[in-house]
Structure formats: C-alpha cells, structure tokens
C-alpha cells in the first residue's frame, strides 16, 4: 500500500515538474533572450549546460554500470580486481577534467569581461536604486534632466528605447544614505530576458548593460531576499521605438498641475514629506516620484495594475496590501481617498 502511494506521489511530482517546464506564458524566461546582452549569456550557458550534461551522464552511467557489473551474486565472494596505484589511469583522470574545466573557463572569463565592458557611447544612462521594496529609475544623461541638474525619475517601470544599449548603475537606497525609508540591503536587479541578474549592494556601485531588440514589455523582479516584501519587488522594462521613447521623455519632462481642495491640503501636509510631484513639491524623494504616476501600468513594486480601484485600496491601508510597506496607514476617510485618487489619475 505504502509502495503504491509513494509511486503515485513520485509520479505526480514528476508530472508537475514536466508540466511546469512547458509553460507557454513565461515572460521571465531567461532561456528566451530578447537582446544582445542576454544572448551573450545564453551563448555561454547552452554549451556549458551540454558539457555538464555529458559529464553527468558519463559519471552517473559509470556508477550504474559498476553497481550492476560487480553486484553481489551467490558463489562470487571474491573482491573484484583493485586498480589503486595505476599511474597512467590517475594521470588520465586528472588531465581530462582539467581540460574540460579549461574549455569551460576560457569562454566564461571572456564573456564576463565582455559583459562588464562599458557599452558604446550612444548608451542611455540610468541609475537604478533598490528600495525596500520597489525600484527607482533615475535618468542621468544631460538631455534627460528636468531643470537644475535634476534627473527625470520614475518608479517600477523602466522605460527604454529599443535597439539601444542602456547602461545601468545599480545602488541600494536606504535611510542610512538619506535616500530611502527602509534599510539599505542587498537586492538583485533581474531583467531576465534582457540580461542576467546583478546584485545591488549597499555602499557599492555595480553596473549592468541591457538592450532590447524589439519594443515590448519585459518584466523582472528582485532576486535576492531583501525583507518582508521581497516577493513584491517587481518591475517592468518597457522598450519603446525611438520615436515613442522621445515622445515619452517629452511627456515625462512636463510638470504636474497643482492639486486643489482636499487633495491639495493632504499632499502638502502628508504626501510631500516623501514623494516628489514636480511642479507641486520636489523637497523629498524617499518614496516613488508621482509626477507621472498615472502613465504607469503598475503600482507599489508592480504588484497591482494601476487602476482607480487598486489606487484607492492602496491608500486605504498600504501595509495591508504589501507587508512591511514603509508607507503607513494614514486612516484616510473615503472622501480623502476619492479626492487623492481623482488627482493622481490626472498625472499622466
Ligand atoms: Cu529587493 Cu528582494
């Protein structure tokens, strides 16, 4: 009975694994590279995978063969011939793995240096800040500035031009550095189809180059356990055609219209302490820049679609929607929430 049950459990687990491998809707499939940098990683990974598979089959096959060949049988009490001290054999099985490792190491090291090199001069520069638990994107090129040396800043969605390298500078933000609300911790920026993943380390600046061949949406997420809402620290890379990207930049550079009434009072008294809304208040930037929040597809670490309902639900009680959120529950009345949502929805 137990044997049957075990066999059933193993069978079901195997079926689940096999079925999971067949997902057609896999937007974060690292085996489906969508740009030249991801392709370089893929071109290294695939041959190494097959070399490792060959080694695995040889070693495991050898073990199974020896298990079968020298198994215990009645009337055969004798130990099989021992080959300890065979110099020729020992030299062979030292050199052979060394040759295989060298064969893997040469392209690996070459690819590491290739990926670490600074991209060509036409690259777009973006500083990515990992916060607990959302991503901030700061466009630092001179033509992307919005007055007084201020970079264009967005959150959750990294908008890039297609077919052009984007050189990312990765930083961990936190209260220790005065540019975040949570602790500065290790995150990992992982736009799987555009590049691998790179750790974001407090006090250290890392770099990564991404590029998308075609316009499209490329979701990614934080891939390093970074606290309560690590699992809710997603992002989206939106690659646009060059013309669409220029139009997006022009739109993002515009300032927001000033809020009035209840929304105006709340933003001045509460929201502006952490959020920037260019044209209204630029004093703080420890929470997402809201100047064009309505132009984004997703909210709060890209875990909710950007709709009226979700925005209202978020304002009603942020930590209830996202564990550990550094935006507290301000116990807003429904009237206040309605007024804020009405205003935020105008920020396209
Ligand atoms: Cu940030 Cu996990």
CSV table of C-alpha atoms and ligand atoms in Angstrom, one decimal:
chain,number,residue,atom,x,y,z
A,1,UNK,CA,0.0,0.0,0.0
A,2,UNK,CA,2.7,2.4,1.1
A,3,UNK,CA,4.7,1.5,-2.0
A,4,UNK,CA,1.8,2.3,-4.3
A,5,UNK,CA,1.3,5.6,-2.6
A,6,UNK,CA,4.9,6.5,-2.8
A,7,UNK,CA,4.9,5.6,-6.5
A,8,UNK,CA,1.8,7.8,-7.0
A,9,UNK,CA,3.4,10.8,-5.2
A,10,UNK,CA,6.6,10.5,-7.2
A,11,UNK,CA,4.6,10.2,-10.4
A,12,UNK,CA,2.5,13.2,-9.6
A,13,UNK,CA,5.6,15.3,-8.7
A,14,UNK,CA,7.4,14.3,-11.9
A,15,UNK,CA,4.3,15.2,-13.9
A,16,UNK,CA,4.1,18.6,-12.2
A,17,UNK,CA,7.7,19.3,-12.9
A,18,UNK,CA,7.3,18.2,-16.5
A,19,UNK,CA,4.2,20.3,-17.0
A,20,UNK,CA,5.8,23.4,-15.3
A,21,UNK,CA,8.6,23.1,-17.8
A,22,UNK,CA,6.1,23.5,-20.7
A,23,UNK,CA,4.7,27.0,-19.8
A,24,UNK,CA,3.9,29.0,-22.9
A,25,UNK,CA,3.3,32.2,-21.0
A,26,UNK,CA,6.7,32.7,-19.4
A,27,UNK,CA,7.6,36.4,-19.7
A,28,UNK,CA,10.7,36.0,-17.4
A,29,UNK,CA,12.1,33.1,-19.3
A,30,UNK,CA,15.9,33.6,-19.2
A,31,UNK,CA,16.2,30.9,-21.9
A,32,UNK,CA,14.4,33.2,-24.3
A,33,UNK,CA,16.8,36.1,-24.6
A,34,UNK,CA,15.4,39.3,-26.2
A,35,UNK,CA,18.6,41.4,-26.7
A,36,UNK,CA,22.3,41.1,-27.5
A,37,UNK,CA,23.5,41.1,-23.8
A,38,UNK,CA,21.1,38.3,-22.8
A,39,UNK,CA,22.2,36.5,-26.0
A,40,UNK,CA,25.8,36.6,-24.9
A,41,UNK,CA,24.9,34.9,-21.6
A,42,UNK,CA,22.7,32.4,-23.4
A,43,UNK,CA,25.5,31.6,-25.9
A,44,UNK,CA,27.7,30.7,-22.9
A,45,UNK,CA,25.1,28.9,-20.8
A,46,UNK,CA,23.9,26.5,-23.5
A,47,UNK,CA,27.3,24.9,-24.4
A,48,UNK,CA,28.3,24.7,-20.7
A,49,UNK,CA,25.0,23.1,-20.0
A,50,UNK,CA,25.6,20.4,-22.6
A,51,UNK,CA,29.2,19.8,-21.4
A,52,UNK,CA,27.8,19.4,-17.8
A,53,UNK,CA,25.2,17.0,-19.1
A,54,UNK,CA,27.8,14.9,-20.9
A,55,UNK,CA,29.9,14.7,-17.7
A,56,UNK,CA,26.8,13.9,-15.6
A,57,UNK,CA,25.8,11.0,-17.9
A,58,UNK,CA,29.4,9.7,-18.1
A,59,UNK,CA,29.8,9.7,-14.3
A,60,UNK,CA,26.3,8.5,-13.3
A,61,UNK,CA,26.4,6.0,-16.2
A,62,UNK,CA,29.8,4.7,-14.9
A,63,UNK,CA,28.4,4.3,-11.4
A,64,UNK,CA,25.3,2.5,-12.5
A,65,UNK,CA,27.4,0.2,-14.8
A,66,UNK,CA,29.8,-0.7,-11.9
A,67,UNK,CA,26.9,-1.2,-9.5
A,68,UNK,CA,25.4,-3.7,-11.9
A,69,UNK,CA,28.6,-5.3,-13.2
A,70,UNK,CA,30.0,-6.0,-9.7
A,71,UNK,CA,26.8,-6.7,-7.8
A,72,UNK,CA,26.9,-9.4,-5.2
A,73,UNK,CA,26.0,-12.8,-6.5
A,74,UNK,CA,25.9,-16.2,-4.9
A,75,UNK,CA,29.1,-18.0,-5.4
A,76,UNK,CA,31.1,-14.9,-6.1
A,77,UNK,CA,32.6,-13.9,-2.8
A,78,UNK,CA,35.8,-12.6,-4.2
A,79,UNK,CA,36.6,-8.8,-4.4
A,80,UNK,CA,36.9,-7.6,-8.0
A,81,UNK,CA,40.5,-6.6,-9.2
A,82,UNK,CA,41.7,-3.4,-7.4
A,83,UNK,CA,43.4,-0.8,-9.5
A,84,UNK,CA,44.8,1.5,-6.9
A,85,UNK,CA,48.2,2.9,-7.8
A,86,UNK,CA,47.7,2.8,-11.6
A,87,UNK,CA,49.8,5.9,-12.6
A,88,UNK,CA,48.6,6.0,-16.2
A,89,UNK,CA,45.0,6.0,-15.2
A,90,UNK,CA,45.5,8.6,-12.4
A,91,UNK,CA,47.2,11.0,-14.8
A,92,UNK,CA,44.4,10.5,-17.3
A,93,UNK,CA,41.6,11.2,-14.9
A,94,UNK,CA,43.4,14.3,-13.6
A,95,UNK,CA,44.2,15.8,-17.0
A,96,UNK,CA,40.8,15.1,-18.6
A,97,UNK,CA,38.7,17.1,-16.1
A,98,UNK,CA,41.3,19.9,-16.2
A,99,UNK,CA,41.0,20.1,-19.9
A,100,UNK,CA,37.1,20.1,-19.7
A,101,UNK,CA,37.3,22.9,-17.0
A,102,UNK,CA,39.7,25.0,-19.0
A,103,UNK,CA,37.4,24.5,-22.0
A,104,UNK,CA,34.5,26.0,-19.9
A,105,UNK,CA,36.7,28.7,-18.2
A,106,UNK,CA,38.0,30.4,-21.3
A,107,UNK,CA,34.6,31.4,-22.8
A,108,UNK,CA,33.3,32.1,-19.3
A,109,UNK,CA,36.0,34.6,-18.5
A,110,UNK,CA,35.8,36.1,-21.9
A,111,UNK,CA,32.0,36.6,-21.5
A,112,UNK,CA,32.4,38.1,-18.0
A,113,UNK,CA,34.8,40.7,-19.4
A,114,UNK,CA,32.6,41.3,-22.4
A,115,UNK,CA,29.5,42.0,-20.3
A,116,UNK,CA,31.5,44.1,-17.8
A,117,UNK,CA,32.8,46.4,-20.5
A,118,UNK,CA,31.2,49.9,-20.8
A,119,UNK,CA,28.8,50.0,-23.7
A,120,UNK,CA,29.3,52.2,-26.8
A,121,UNK,CA,28.9,56.0,-26.5
A,122,UNK,CA,25.2,56.1,-27.6
A,123,UNK,CA,24.1,54.2,-24.5
A,124,UNK,CA,21.4,55.6,-22.3
A,125,UNK,CA,22.5,56.0,-18.7
A,126,UNK,CA,20.1,55.1,-15.9
A,127,UNK,CA,20.8,54.8,-12.2
A,128,UNK,CA,18.7,52.1,-10.6
A,129,UNK,CA,18.0,52.4,-6.9
A,130,UNK,CA,16.8,49.4,-5.0
A,131,UNK,CA,14.5,50.4,-2.1
A,132,UNK,CA,12.6,48.2,0.4
A,133,UNK,CA,10.5,47.2,-1.8
A,134,UNK,CA,10.4,49.0,-5.1
A,135,UNK,CA,12.7,50.2,-7.8
A,136,UNK,CA,13.5,53.8,-8.6
A,137,UNK,CA,14.9,54.8,-12.0
A,138,UNK,CA,16.9,58.0,-12.5
A,139,UNK,CA,17.7,59.1,-16.0
A,140,UNK,CA,21.1,60.9,-15.5
A,141,UNK,CA,22.0,61.9,-19.1
A,142,UNK,CA,22.1,65.7,-19.7
A,143,UNK,CA,19.3,65.6,-22.2
A,144,UNK,CA,17.1,63.8,-19.7
A,145,UNK,CA,17.3,66.4,-16.9
A,146,UNK,CA,14.4,68.4,-15.7
A,147,UNK,CA,16.0,71.7,-14.7
A,148,UNK,CA,18.6,72.4,-12.0
A,149,UNK,CA,20.6,69.2,-12.5
A,150,UNK,CA,17.6,67.1,-11.6
A,151,UNK,CA,17.3,63.8,-13.4
A,152,UNK,CA,14.0,62.5,-14.7
A,153,UNK,CA,12.8,60.0,-12.1
A,154,UNK,CA,10.3,57.1,-12.4
A,155,UNK,CA,9.4,54.1,-10.3
A,156,UNK,CA,8.5,50.5,-11.0
A,157,UNK,CA,8.7,50.9,-14.8
A,158,UNK,CA,12.0,51.4,-16.6
A,159,UNK,CA,11.2,52.8,-20.0
A,160,UNK,CA,14.0,52.4,-22.5
A,161,UNK,CA,14.4,52.9,-26.3
A,162,UNK,CA,14.6,49.6,-28.2
A,163,UNK,CA,17.7,48.6,-30.1
A,164,UNK,CA,20.0,50.9,-28.0
A,165,UNK,CA,22.2,49.8,-25.1
A,166,UNK,CA,21.2,51.1,-21.6
A,167,UNK,CA,24.0,51.3,-19.1
A,168,UNK,CA,22.6,50.8,-15.6
A,169,UNK,CA,24.3,52.0,-12.4
A,170,UNK,CA,22.9,49.9,-9.5
A,171,UNK,CA,22.7,51.4,-6.0
A,172,UNK,CA,20.9,50.3,-2.8
A,173,UNK,CA,18.9,53.1,-1.3
A,174,UNK,CA,18.0,53.3,2.4
A,175,UNK,CA,17.6,55.5,5.5
A,176,UNK,CA,21.4,55.1,6.1
A,177,UNK,CA,22.1,57.0,2.9
A,178,UNK,CA,19.2,59.5,3.4
A,179,UNK,CA,17.6,58.5,0.1
A,180,UNK,CA,15.2,55.8,1.2
A,181,UNK,CA,12.8,54.9,4.0
A,182,UNK,CA,13.8,51.3,4.6
A,183,UNK,CA,17.1,49.8,5.4
A,184,UNK,CA,19.8,49.7,2.6
A,185,UNK,CA,20.0,45.9,1.9
A,186,UNK,CA,21.2,43.7,-0.9
A,187,UNK,CA,18.7,43.4,-3.8
A,188,UNK,CA,19.3,41.8,-7.1
A,189,UNK,CA,18.1,43.6,-10.3
A,190,UNK,CA,17.0,40.9,-12.7
A,191,UNK,CA,15.5,41.7,-16.1
A,192,UNK,CA,15.7,38.1,-17.1
A,193,UNK,CA,15.2,38.4,-20.9
A,194,UNK,CA,17.5,41.4,-21.3
A,195,UNK,CA,20.4,40.4,-19.2
A,196,UNK,CA,21.1,38.1,-16.3
A,197,UNK,CA,20.9,39.5,-12.8
A,198,UNK,CA,23.2,41.7,-10.8
A,199,UNK,CA,23.3,42.3,-7.1
A,200,UNK,CA,22.6,45.7,-5.7
A,201,UNK,CA,24.8,46.2,-2.7
A,202,UNK,CA,24.7,48.9,-0.1
A,203,UNK,CA,27.7,51.2,-0.3
A,204,UNK,CA,28.9,49.6,-3.6
A,205,UNK,CA,28.1,50.6,-7.2
A,206,UNK,CA,27.5,47.9,-9.7
A,207,UNK,CA,26.8,48.1,-13.4
A,208,UNK,CA,24.8,46.2,-15.9
A,209,UNK,CA,24.1,46.8,-19.6
A,210,UNK,CA,20.7,45.8,-21.0
A,211,UNK,CA,19.3,46.1,-24.5
A,212,UNK,CA,16.0,45.0,-26.1
A,213,UNK,CA,16.0,44.1,-29.8
A,214,UNK,CA,12.3,44.9,-30.2
A,215,UNK,CA,9.8,47.2,-28.5
A,216,UNK,CA,7.8,45.3,-25.8
A,217,UNK,CA,7.3,44.7,-22.1
A,218,UNK,CA,10.0,42.7,-20.2
A,219,UNK,CA,9.1,42.0,-16.6
A,220,UNK,CA,11.7,41.3,-14.0
A,221,UNK,CA,11.9,41.2,-10.2
A,222,UNK,CA,14.2,41.4,-7.3
A,223,UNK,CA,16.0,38.1,-7.0
A,224,UNK,CA,17.7,38.5,-3.6
A,225,UNK,CA,15.8,38.0,-0.3
A,226,UNK,CA,15.6,41.6,1.0
A,227,UNK,CA,13.0,41.5,3.7
A,228,UNK,CA,9.2,41.2,4.2
A,229,UNK,CA,8.1,42.2,0.7
A,230,UNK,CA,11.0,40.8,-1.3
A,231,UNK,CA,8.4,38.8,-3.3
A,232,UNK,CA,6.6,42.0,-4.2
A,233,UNK,CA,9.5,43.9,-5.6
A,234,UNK,CA,8.9,43.5,-9.3
A,235,UNK,CA,9.4,45.9,-12.1
A,236,UNK,CA,8.8,46.1,-15.8
A,237,UNK,CA,11.2,47.2,-18.6
A,238,UNK,CA,9.1,48.9,-21.3
A,239,UNK,CA,11.1,49.1,-24.6
A,240,UNK,CA,9.7,51.7,-27.0
A,241,UNK,CA,10.5,52.6,-30.6
A,242,UNK,CA,12.9,55.6,-30.7
A,243,UNK,CA,10.1,57.9,-31.7
A,244,UNK,CA,7.8,56.7,-29.0
A,245,UNK,CA,10.6,56.9,-26.5
A,246,UNK,CA,11.3,60.6,-27.4
A,247,UNK,CA,7.6,61.3,-27.0
A,248,UNK,CA,7.6,59.6,-23.6
A,249,UNK,CA,10.6,61.7,-22.5
A,250,UNK,CA,8.9,64.9,-23.6
A,251,UNK,CA,5.7,64.0,-21.7
A,252,UNK,CA,7.6,63.0,-18.6
A,253,UNK,CA,9.5,66.3,-18.5
A,254,UNK,CA,6.3,68.2,-18.1
A,255,UNK,CA,5.4,69.3,-14.6
A,256,UNK,CA,2.2,68.3,-12.8
A,257,UNK,CA,-0.8,70.5,-12.4
A,258,UNK,CA,-1.3,71.7,-8.8
A,259,UNK,CA,-3.9,69.9,-6.8
A,260,UNK,CA,-6.6,71.8,-5.0
A,261,UNK,CA,-9.1,71.3,-2.2
A,262,UNK,CA,-8.8,68.2,0.0
A,263,UNK,CA,-6.1,66.6,-2.3
A,264,UNK,CA,-4.0,69.8,-2.2
A,265,UNK,CA,-4.1,70.0,1.6
A,266,UNK,CA,-3.3,66.3,2.0
A,267,UNK,CA,-0.4,66.4,-0.5
A,268,UNK,CA,1.1,69.5,1.2
A,269,UNK,CA,0.6,68.2,4.8
A,270,UNK,CA,1.4,64.5,4.3
A,271,UNK,CA,2.4,63.1,0.9
A,272,UNK,CA,5.1,65.7,0.1
A,273,UNK,CA,7.1,64.6,3.0
A,274,UNK,CA,8.3,61.6,1.0
A,275,UNK,CA,7.0,61.9,-2.6
A,276,UNK,CA,8.1,64.3,-5.3
A,277,UNK,CA,5.4,65.7,-7.6
A,278,UNK,CA,7.4,68.1,-9.9
A,279,UNK,CA,5.6,71.4,-10.2
A,280,UNK,CA,4.0,70.9,-6.8
A,281,UNK,CA,6.7,69.7,-4.4
A,282,UNK,CA,10.2,68.5,-5.0
A,283,UNK,CA,11.5,68.6,-1.4
A,284,UNK,CA,11.6,64.8,-0.8
A,285,UNK,CA,12.4,61.7,-2.8
A,286,UNK,CA,12.5,58.8,-0.4
A,287,UNK,CA,9.3,57.4,-2.0
A,288,UNK,CA,8.3,57.0,-5.6
A,289,UNK,CA,8.2,60.1,-7.8
A,290,UNK,CA,4.5,60.7,-8.5
A,291,UNK,CA,4.8,63.4,-11.2
A,292,UNK,CA,3.5,61.0,-13.9
A,293,UNK,CA,2.2,58.1,-11.8
A,294,UNK,CA,-0.9,57.7,-14.0
A,295,UNK,CA,1.3,57.0,-17.0
A,296,UNK,CA,2.5,53.7,-15.4
A,297,UNK,CA,0.9,50.3,-15.8
A,298,UNK,CA,1.5,49.1,-12.3
A,299,UNK,CA,1.8,50.2,-8.7
A,300,UNK,CA,3.6,49.5,-5.5
A,301,UNK,CA,6.5,47.4,-6.8
A,302,UNK,CA,4.5,46.5,-9.9
A,303,UNK,CA,2.2,44.1,-7.9
A,304,UNK,CA,-1.1,45.9,-8.7
A,305,UNK,CA,-2.4,47.1,-12.0
A,306,UNK,CA,-2.7,50.9,-12.0
A,307,UNK,CA,-6.4,51.3,-11.7
A,308,UNK,CA,-8.7,53.6,-9.7
A,309,UNK,CA,-9.8,50.7,-7.5
A,310,UNK,CA,-6.2,49.5,-6.7
A,311,UNK,CA,-5.0,53.0,-6.0
A,312,UNK,CA,-7.9,53.5,-3.6
A,313,UNK,CA,-7.3,50.2,-2.0
A,314,UNK,CA,-3.7,51.0,-1.6
A,315,UNK,CA,-4.4,54.4,0.1
A,316,UNK,CA,-6.9,52.8,2.4
A,317,UNK,CA,-4.1,50.7,4.1
A,318,UNK,CA,-0.7,50.3,2.3
A,319,UNK,CA,0.8,47.8,4.8
A,320,UNK,CA,-2.3,45.6,4.5
A,321,UNK,CA,-1.7,45.4,0.7
A,322,UNK,CA,2.0,44.9,0.9
A,323,UNK,CA,3.6,43.5,4.1
A,324,UNK,CA,6.1,45.9,5.7
A,325,UNK,CA,5.3,48.8,3.4
A,326,UNK,CA,7.0,52.0,4.6
A,327,UNK,CA,4.0,54.0,3.5
A,328,UNK,CA,1.9,53.9,6.7
A,329,UNK,CA,-1.9,53.7,7.0
A,330,UNK,CA,-2.9,57.4,7.4
A,331,UNK,CA,-6.5,56.4,8.2
A,332,UNK,CA,-7.8,58.5,5.3
A,333,UNK,CA,-11.5,58.9,5.0
A,334,UNK,CA,-13.3,57.7,1.9
A,335,UNK,CA,-13.7,61.3,0.9
A,336,UNK,CA,-10.0,62.0,1.2
A,337,UNK,CA,-9.1,58.8,-0.8
A,338,UNK,CA,-11.6,59.8,-3.5
A,339,UNK,CA,-10.0,63.2,-3.8
A,340,UNK,CA,-6.5,61.9,-3.9
A,341,UNK,CA,-7.3,59.2,-6.5
A,342,UNK,CA,-9.1,61.9,-8.6
A,343,UNK,CA,-6.0,64.0,-8.6
A,344,UNK,CA,-3.4,61.2,-9.1
A,345,UNK,CA,-5.4,59.9,-12.0
A,346,UNK,CA,-4.7,63.2,-13.8
A,347,UNK,CA,-0.9,62.8,-13.5
A,348,UNK,CA,-0.4,61.2,-16.9
B,1,LIG,CU1,14.7,43.5,-3.1
B,1,LIG,CU2,14.4,41.2,-2.9
